[in-house]
Backbone as JSON, one array per atom type, in Angstrom:
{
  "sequence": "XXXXXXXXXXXXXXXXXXXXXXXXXXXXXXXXXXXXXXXXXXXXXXXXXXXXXXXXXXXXXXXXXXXXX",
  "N": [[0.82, -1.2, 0.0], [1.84, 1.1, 0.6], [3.87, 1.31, -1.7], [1.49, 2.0, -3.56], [0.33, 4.41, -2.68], [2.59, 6.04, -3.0], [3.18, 5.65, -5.48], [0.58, 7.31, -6.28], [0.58, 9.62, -5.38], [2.78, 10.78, -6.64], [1.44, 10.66, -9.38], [-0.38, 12.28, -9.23], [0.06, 14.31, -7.11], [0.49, 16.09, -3.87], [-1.99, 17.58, -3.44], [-3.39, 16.95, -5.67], [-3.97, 14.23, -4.55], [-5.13, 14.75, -1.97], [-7.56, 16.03, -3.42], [-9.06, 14.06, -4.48], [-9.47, 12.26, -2.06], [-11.14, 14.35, -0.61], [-12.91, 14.38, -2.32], [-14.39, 11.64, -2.42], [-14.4, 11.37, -0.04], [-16.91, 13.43, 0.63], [-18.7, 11.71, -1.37], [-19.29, 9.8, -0.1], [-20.67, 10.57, 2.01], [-22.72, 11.82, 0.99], [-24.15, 9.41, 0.23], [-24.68, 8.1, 2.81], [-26.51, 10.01, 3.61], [-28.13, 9.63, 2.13], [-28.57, 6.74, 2.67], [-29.66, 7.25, 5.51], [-32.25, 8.54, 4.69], [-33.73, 6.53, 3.26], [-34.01, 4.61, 5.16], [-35.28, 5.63, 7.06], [-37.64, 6.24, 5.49], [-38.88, 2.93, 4.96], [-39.52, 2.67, 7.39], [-41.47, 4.28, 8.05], [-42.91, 3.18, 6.2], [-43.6, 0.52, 6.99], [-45.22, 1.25, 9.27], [-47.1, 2.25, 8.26], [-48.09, -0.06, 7.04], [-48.39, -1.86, 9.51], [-50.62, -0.01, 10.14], [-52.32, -0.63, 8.32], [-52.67, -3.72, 8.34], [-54.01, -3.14, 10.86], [-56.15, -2.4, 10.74], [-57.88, -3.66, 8.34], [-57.86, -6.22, 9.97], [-60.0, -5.44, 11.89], [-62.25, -4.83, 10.34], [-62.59, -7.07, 9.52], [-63.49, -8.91, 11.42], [-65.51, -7.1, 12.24], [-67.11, -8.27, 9.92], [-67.62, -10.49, 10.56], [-68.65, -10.77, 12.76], [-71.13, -9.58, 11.89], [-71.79, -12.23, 10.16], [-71.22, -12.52, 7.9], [-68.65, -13.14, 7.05]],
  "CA": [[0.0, 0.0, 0.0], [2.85, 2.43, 0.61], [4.01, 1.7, -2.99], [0.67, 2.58, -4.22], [0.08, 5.45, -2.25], [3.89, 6.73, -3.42], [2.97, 6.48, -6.78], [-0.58, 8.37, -6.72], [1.05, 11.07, -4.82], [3.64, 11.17, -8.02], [0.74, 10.58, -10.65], [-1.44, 13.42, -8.63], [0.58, 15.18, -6.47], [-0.33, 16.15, -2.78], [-2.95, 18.61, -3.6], [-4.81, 16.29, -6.17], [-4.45, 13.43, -3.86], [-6.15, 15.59, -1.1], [-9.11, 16.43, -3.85], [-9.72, 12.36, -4.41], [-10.06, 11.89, -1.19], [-12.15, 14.74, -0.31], [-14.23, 14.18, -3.51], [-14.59, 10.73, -2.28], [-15.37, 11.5, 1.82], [-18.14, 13.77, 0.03], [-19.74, 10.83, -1.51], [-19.45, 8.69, 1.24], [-21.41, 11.56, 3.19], [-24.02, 11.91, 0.49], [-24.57, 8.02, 0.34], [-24.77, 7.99, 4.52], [-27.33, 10.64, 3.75], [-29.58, 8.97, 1.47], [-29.53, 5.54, 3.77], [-31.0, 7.52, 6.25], [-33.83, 8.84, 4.39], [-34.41, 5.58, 2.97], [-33.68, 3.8, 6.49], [-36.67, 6.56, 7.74], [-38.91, 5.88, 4.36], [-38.95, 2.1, 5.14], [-40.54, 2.75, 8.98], [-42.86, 5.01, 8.02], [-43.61, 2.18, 5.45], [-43.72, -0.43, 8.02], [-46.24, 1.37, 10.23], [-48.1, 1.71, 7.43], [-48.53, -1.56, 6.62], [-49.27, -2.07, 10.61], [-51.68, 0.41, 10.6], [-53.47, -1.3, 7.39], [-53.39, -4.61, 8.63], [-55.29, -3.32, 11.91], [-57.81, -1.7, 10.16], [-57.89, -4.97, 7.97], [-58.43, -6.84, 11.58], [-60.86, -4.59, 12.17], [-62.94, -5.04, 9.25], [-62.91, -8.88, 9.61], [-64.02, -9.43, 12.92], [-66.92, -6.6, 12.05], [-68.32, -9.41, 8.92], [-67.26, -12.09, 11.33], [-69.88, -10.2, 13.84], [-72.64, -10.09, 11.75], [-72.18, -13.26, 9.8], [-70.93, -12.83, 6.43], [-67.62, -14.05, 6.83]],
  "C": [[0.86, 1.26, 0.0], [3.4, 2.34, -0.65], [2.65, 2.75, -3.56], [0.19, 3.87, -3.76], [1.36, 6.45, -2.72], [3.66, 7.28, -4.4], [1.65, 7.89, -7.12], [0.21, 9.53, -5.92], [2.4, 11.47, -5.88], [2.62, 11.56, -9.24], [-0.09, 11.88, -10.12], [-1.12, 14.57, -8.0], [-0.31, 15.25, -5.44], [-1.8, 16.75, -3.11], [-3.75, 17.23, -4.48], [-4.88, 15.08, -5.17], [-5.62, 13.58, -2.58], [-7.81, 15.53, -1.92], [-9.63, 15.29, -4.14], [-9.9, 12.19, -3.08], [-11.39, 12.74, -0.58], [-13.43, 14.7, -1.33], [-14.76, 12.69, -2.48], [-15.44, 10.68, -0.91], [-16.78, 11.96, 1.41], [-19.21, 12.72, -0.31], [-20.08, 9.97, -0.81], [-20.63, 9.39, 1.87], [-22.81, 11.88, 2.73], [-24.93, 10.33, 0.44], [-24.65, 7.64, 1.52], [-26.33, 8.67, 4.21], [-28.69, 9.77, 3.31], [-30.07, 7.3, 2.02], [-30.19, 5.95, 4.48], [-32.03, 7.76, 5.94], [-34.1, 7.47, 4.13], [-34.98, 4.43, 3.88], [-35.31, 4.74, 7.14], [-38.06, 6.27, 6.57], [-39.5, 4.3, 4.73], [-39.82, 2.06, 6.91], [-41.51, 3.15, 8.61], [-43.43, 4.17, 6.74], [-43.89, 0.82, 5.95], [-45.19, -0.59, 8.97], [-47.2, 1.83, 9.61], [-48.77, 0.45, 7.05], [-48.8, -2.25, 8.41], [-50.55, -1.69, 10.52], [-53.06, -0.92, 9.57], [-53.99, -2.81, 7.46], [-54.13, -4.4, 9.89], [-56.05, -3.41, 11.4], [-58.52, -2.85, 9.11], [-58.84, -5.93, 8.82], [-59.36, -6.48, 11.93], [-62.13, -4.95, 11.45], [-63.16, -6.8, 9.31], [-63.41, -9.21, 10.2], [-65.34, -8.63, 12.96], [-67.71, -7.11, 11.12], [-68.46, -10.2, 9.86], [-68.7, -12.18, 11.82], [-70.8, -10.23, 13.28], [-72.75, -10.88, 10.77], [-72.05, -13.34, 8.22], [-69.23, -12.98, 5.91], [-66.99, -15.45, 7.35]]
}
């Protein structure tokens, strides 16, 4: 790894090696970002699909009750 890090700091120089990595931390930071929303989209799609099978439950047990299921 210390070869390969020798050479990109020849092929790039400090300064561009600096801007690959901070290009790179960047996307790391935008791809952190967008698990969380999706990590938060998936709950609030979860407790959706709770709520709808109550109300589901709900609805079953009120045919059940008067005899048409």
């Amino acid at each position: 790894t210390v070869e390969i890090i020798s050479s990109k700091r020849t092929i790039f120089g400090q300064e561009g090696l600096e801007d690959v990595i901070n290009e790179k931390d960047g996307t790391i930071n935008q791809l952190r970002e967008t698990v969380e929303i999706l990590e938060l989209k998936i709950k609030k799609l979860e407790q959706l699909v709770k709520l709808k099978d109550a109300k589901i439950g709900n609805l079953t047990n009120k045919l059940n009750s008067v005899g048409i299921m």
